[in-house]
Amino acid sequence: MAHELIQRHQATLESALAAFAARDHWSPHPESPRAYGEPVSVDAFQGRELLLDQPGTDGRVGPGTEEGGERSPYGPELGVAYPHASDPDALTAAARAAQPAWAQAGPLLRAAVCCEILARINARTPELAAAVMHTTGQAFGMAFQAGGPHAQDRALEAVVCAYAEQTRLPATAQWTKPQGKRDPLRMVKEFVPVPRGVALLIGCNTFPTWNGYPGLFASLATGNPVLVKPHPRAVLPLALTVETAREVLAEAGFSPDLVLLAAEQPGEGLAKTLALHPDVRIVDYTGSTAFGDWLEDNARQALVYTEKAGVNTIVVDSTDDYRGMLGNLAFSLSLYSGQMCTTPQNLLIPRTGITTEAGPKSYDEVVTDLADAIGQLLGDDSRAAALLGAVVNPGVLERVERAEKGEYGEPALAPRAVVSEEFPQAVIRTPALIRRDAADGALPDECFGPIAFAVAVDDTAQAVELLRETVRERGAMTAAGYTTSPEVEAAVVDACLDAGVSLSLNLTGQVYVNQTAAFSDLHGTGANPAANAAYCDAAFVASRFRTIEIRRHN
């Protein structure tokens, strides 16, 4: 089957490599749910056992245990059981035993096997969409696209980037050095990509596939076995992924233990235990700054890739499409209740106002008009629920309630509860928009969830410097600017290049600062405190292996 997989996926790999170089739109995975047949109900998961026939299994996680299992943010319990291994050594030993044959397979065959895994995952997109929706609280549309085809695109991007880096040097080379009248020196040299070792993926609650797949497939494609440690509230999407990967690996003649699920009991702290294990040589993590910092400081035996929290900032100077700007900002602030690492938070607006095609607008007018735009966008509960999704955890709800009470500042727009007819148990809240003034002290720190701050600043120059300082000191995954001035645009660009954050300018249509496209956009930069890596560039994959040279006389 192995050689058949190379033939089957050669065209996809070639197209993906071309797209990776061209940076235009490309995807082999349809976005529309209509391309995949009937949707899957959450009821389909009830009573399911994904025990995966893994080594070291000595129990189960989920229903039937004292702590119970996952509960959907929309209300129902999922009722899925997963394998549990209390001895991490059993998992790492199995992964290490599986690695040699996978390393010997070479970059092309590994890439082809990864493509087959992704093809099988793509066929399960409706199932994965339901799993993502009911573990993260994403609304159906986002769960389907971001959790399905867009995540699969990011995975394939990592595979082809890994393949390109592993084949940058030739597999063999002839070396000849002239020696004058004597016979030349001749050698044959081999360059062998050698994987670093066992990789650990620590999944997040909000985007388990979109944020998890790049590291998973970058490690796998470079020859490393992967332990997948999901977030306790979002096990199902990654468990389905592991199930598919193990099935394909076994069919292709490799050990399924190249990909292992490491589900944990509540409070077990398995991520820390595995991250410090001497056999773990790569860690991929998305989540809080506190734990990301801990990993960077303590998992010294491993190469650690982190995506943490930041404060995403927008400079509002001027616009030639005022309504378009307001509509774009309203959507960006509302999407998935602001529970995205790319959601803007601090909007820096000159207190003297901005210029627009409709005439000057004061700070108060801009804030009031933005609040009205959010209110109009989310005025209908059915539409609001389809855009906002559900609040993912109690911490987000606590912050929303604090915003409603005015603890973060004067609300220009207070959050309100939204009722979903389909899921009446879901906790859904509209965004809060808070007035703040830079003259009163430090800008708001990261406040994950549907909370944004309209910050009055002295002028655009101060806004640009505050953007620079915020990114340098607190990090950011995104930045944006609105201006009709070439001089201001140049200043914003300079600040973002200096601070190390990707910039979106004058978005007024159907492209939003929250969203990035695989094969074209980079997610993160690795150049500021919010993340030390980017999806997906050469730096994200190249250190997951080392090239070892073997030379001999010819």
XYZ file of C-alpha atoms in Angstrom, residues 206-532:
327
model
C -11.168 26.427 21.636
C -9.569 25.168 18.404
C -8.382 21.607 18.999
C -7.969 20.724 15.320
C -7.092 24.091 13.755
C -4.396 24.760 16.348
C -3.483 21.117 16.883
C -3.021 19.833 13.339
C -0.015 21.956 12.306
C 2.224 20.611 15.080
C 0.843 17.079 14.833
C 1.471 16.779 11.106
C 4.739 18.739 11.109
C 6.144 16.279 13.644
C 4.716 13.207 11.945
C 5.908 14.242 8.482
C 9.445 14.759 9.792
C 9.554 11.247 11.238
C 8.573 11.811 14.850
C 5.943 9.809 16.737
C 3.337 12.000 18.419
C 1.598 11.791 21.787
C -1.676 13.728 21.550
C -2.729 15.171 24.927
C -6.093 16.875 24.380
C -7.632 19.527 26.583
C -9.944 17.716 29.053
C -12.944 19.648 27.701
C -12.100 18.949 24.047
C -10.906 15.354 23.779
C -13.297 14.113 21.092
C -11.990 15.971 17.998
C -8.406 14.867 18.602
C -9.446 11.356 19.623
C -11.239 10.948 16.273
C -8.091 12.257 14.594
C -5.883 9.771 16.444
C -8.273 6.946 15.570
C -8.020 7.810 11.872
C -4.243 8.220 11.926
C -3.711 4.870 13.662
C -5.946 3.124 11.142
C -4.045 4.541 8.148
C -0.613 3.896 9.641
C -1.437 0.261 10.277
C -2.823 -0.203 6.753
C 0.339 1.361 5.331
C 2.530 -1.153 7.173
C 3.677 1.037 10.053
C 3.031 0.801 13.749
C -0.147 2.619 14.766
C 1.728 3.651 17.910
C 3.290 6.463 15.922
C 0.216 8.411 17.057
C -1.094 7.844 20.587
C -3.878 9.506 22.559
C -2.922 10.633 26.059
C -6.262 11.448 27.665
C -6.199 12.413 31.327
C -8.460 12.361 34.335
C -9.456 15.794 35.710
C -6.659 17.258 37.806
C -4.147 14.605 36.776
C -1.671 17.115 35.335
C -0.571 14.796 32.547
C 0.638 17.642 30.315
C 3.329 18.597 32.823
C 4.350 15.004 33.391
C 4.737 14.263 29.693
C 6.365 17.609 28.901
C 9.177 16.834 31.351
C 9.631 13.219 30.244
C 13.191 12.695 28.973
C 11.941 10.904 25.841
C 9.802 13.870 24.773
C 11.891 16.002 22.439
C 9.240 18.268 20.852
C 6.290 20.042 22.473
C 3.525 21.918 20.638
C 1.230 23.978 22.841
C -1.634 26.424 22.435
C -3.215 28.003 25.499
C -2.614 30.321 28.430
C 0.504 32.418 28.795
C 1.163 31.054 32.297
C 1.444 27.425 31.208
C 3.209 28.338 27.965
C 5.845 30.216 29.953
C 6.163 27.226 32.294
C 6.784 24.911 29.353
C 9.424 27.198 27.891
C 11.180 27.472 31.250
C 10.985 23.838 32.334
C 10.797 21.470 29.351
C 14.478 22.052 28.663
C 15.054 18.648 27.042
C 12.523 19.488 24.321
C 12.051 21.922 21.481
C 8.979 23.888 22.624
C 6.586 25.639 20.230
C 4.047 27.841 21.998
C 1.097 29.971 21.017
C -0.024 31.907 24.069
C -2.109 35.006 24.728
C -1.619 38.539 23.505
C -3.361 41.877 23.201
C -4.504 42.424 19.629
C -4.662 46.106 18.807
C -6.231 48.270 16.095
C -5.205 51.831 15.224
C -8.181 53.839 13.945
C -6.954 57.005 12.204
C -9.245 57.592 9.214
C -11.278 55.720 6.626
C -12.919 56.215 3.242
C -15.580 53.605 4.044
C -16.941 54.375 7.489
C -19.880 51.949 7.403
C -17.674 49.231 5.946
C -15.145 49.729 8.725
C -17.827 49.573 11.418
C -19.379 46.456 9.916
C -16.037 44.711 9.635
C -15.101 45.574 13.218
C -18.504 44.517 14.542
C -18.183 41.111 12.891
C -14.573 40.657 14.053
C -15.478 41.466 17.660
C -18.513 39.161 17.612
C -17.195 36.056 15.841
C -17.151 33.097 18.264
C -17.781 35.491 21.140
C -14.257 36.877 20.876
C -12.820 33.515 21.965
C -10.132 33.538 19.289
C -6.455 34.311 19.758
C -6.782 36.651 16.761
C -9.795 38.679 17.967
C -9.039 42.409 18.289
C -9.303 43.813 21.801
C -7.904 47.340 22.117
C -9.154 49.877 19.582
C -7.016 53.031 19.743
C -9.029 56.065 18.626
C -7.851 59.715 18.780
C -9.944 61.630 21.290
C -10.126 64.423 18.709
C -11.878 62.026 16.350
C -11.171 60.637 12.872
C -11.781 61.720 9.294
C -14.146 59.764 7.062
C -15.760 60.054 3.630
C -18.893 61.190 5.515
C -17.041 63.963 7.319
C -15.258 64.062 10.666
C -16.398 61.737 13.437
C -15.656 62.411 17.090
C -14.385 59.729 19.440
C -17.841 59.485 21.012
C -19.491 59.148 17.608
C -17.134 56.375 16.533
C -17.722 54.440 19.766
C -21.488 54.933 19.656
C -21.681 53.982 15.978
C -19.592 50.857 16.566
C -21.827 49.858 19.458
C -24.860 50.364 17.196
C -23.241 48.255 14.449
C -22.663 45.404 16.910
C -26.203 45.742 18.193
C -27.678 45.632 14.693
C -25.525 42.654 13.699
C -26.643 40.685 16.752
C -30.154 42.057 17.194
C -31.841 38.828 16.139
C -31.178 35.975 18.570
C -31.149 33.294 15.884
C -28.568 35.157 13.816
C -26.602 36.085 16.929
C -26.371 32.476 18.106
C -25.120 31.379 14.679
C -22.317 33.935 14.860
C -21.439 33.997 18.551
C -21.517 30.310 19.390
C -21.492 29.497 23.107
C -19.286 30.663 25.964
C -16.577 28.014 26.216
C -15.825 28.009 29.942
C -16.778 29.655 33.257
C -13.772 31.973 33.186
C -15.037 33.721 30.061
C -18.504 34.129 31.571
C -17.007 35.604 34.738
C -15.167 38.250 32.715
C -18.316 39.112 30.764
C -20.223 39.570 34.016
C -17.483 41.830 35.348
C -17.661 43.907 32.175
C -21.433 44.190 32.578
C -20.946 45.528 36.111
C -18.517 48.185 34.848
C -15.463 46.718 36.553
C -13.349 47.230 33.405
C -14.661 50.719 32.671
C -17.771 52.461 31.385
C -19.696 50.187 29.007
C -20.567 51.833 25.714
C -22.343 48.574 24.934
C -23.318 46.147 27.660
C -23.384 42.414 26.935
C -26.738 40.691 26.781
C -27.851 37.094 27.003
C -28.883 35.370 23.778
C -31.269 32.426 23.753
C -30.772 29.636 21.237
C -34.000 27.904 20.264
C -32.055 24.782 19.270
C -29.869 24.695 22.389
C -31.662 26.552 25.197
C -29.079 25.405 27.772
C -26.243 27.170 25.957
C -24.670 30.202 27.632
C -24.395 32.876 24.924
C -23.419 36.510 25.431
C -22.993 39.421 23.031
C -19.784 41.499 23.216
C -19.163 44.289 25.679
C -17.581 47.481 24.352
C -15.841 49.455 27.101
C -14.745 53.092 27.019
C -11.225 53.713 28.280
C -8.747 56.586 28.143
C -5.008 56.117 27.714
C -4.469 59.144 29.956
C -5.812 57.138 32.896
C -2.925 54.674 32.914
C -1.899 51.377 31.402
C -3.924 49.940 28.553
C -6.124 46.920 29.281
C -4.272 43.626 29.447
C -5.439 40.470 27.654
C -9.122 39.866 28.450
C -10.086 36.672 26.622
C -13.693 36.608 25.488
C -16.307 39.014 24.094
C -14.852 42.178 25.608
C -13.301 45.029 23.618
C -11.972 48.416 24.668
C -12.377 51.683 22.775
C -9.344 53.561 24.075
C -9.136 57.329 23.628
C -5.599 58.488 22.775
C -4.060 61.920 22.244
C -3.519 61.428 18.534
C -2.599 58.858 15.909
C 1.105 59.147 16.720
C 0.412 58.043 20.276
C -1.782 55.223 18.981
C 1.055 53.932 16.811
C 3.524 54.002 19.686
C 1.061 52.285 22.009
C 0.592 49.590 19.370
C 4.349 49.102 19.210
C 4.719 48.974 23.000
C 1.763 46.611 23.454
C 3.089 44.073 20.971
C 6.624 44.236 22.331
C 5.626 43.889 25.969
C 2.477 41.739 25.900
C 2.527 40.139 22.472
C -0.150 39.961 19.791
C -1.300 37.513 17.150
C -2.790 40.231 14.945
C -2.802 43.970 14.436
C -4.877 46.195 12.185
C -5.012 49.794 11.056
C -7.487 52.096 9.379
C -6.081 55.114 7.599
C -6.258 57.018 4.341
C -2.884 58.670 4.987
C 0.205 57.148 3.319
C 2.339 58.637 6.083
C 0.250 57.055 8.839
C 0.179 53.747 6.987
C 3.963 53.799 6.749
C 4.225 54.519 10.482
C 1.871 51.647 11.373
C 3.747 49.267 9.077
C 7.048 50.312 10.635
C 5.684 49.755 14.150
C 4.420 46.270 13.282
C 7.654 45.252 11.575
C 9.618 46.564 14.520
C 7.434 44.840 17.126
C 7.002 41.636 15.112
C 3.274 41.289 14.380
C 1.377 40.705 11.154
C -0.758 43.638 10.021
C -4.088 43.979 8.211
C -4.919 47.363 6.716
C -8.292 48.931 5.951
C -10.427 45.795 6.079
C -13.966 46.795 5.152
C -15.299 43.785 3.229
C -15.533 40.034 3.774
C -11.955 39.517 4.999
C -11.529 39.870 8.762
C -8.500 40.372 10.973
C -9.411 37.221 12.945
C -9.030 34.919 9.954
C -5.992 33.609 8.087
C -5.822 31.331 5.060
C -3.498 28.343 4.859
C -0.976 28.348 1.998
C -1.132 32.152 1.931
C -1.258 33.808 5.368
C 1.075 33.159 8.265
C -0.600 32.640 11.629
C 1.602 34.311 14.203
C 5.161 35.395 13.595
C 7.310 33.956 16.375
C 8.663 37.478 16.787
C 6.729 38.709 19.842
C 5.747 37.261 23.236
C 2.377 35.865 22.053
C 3.963 32.997 20.104
C 7.432 31.686 19.370
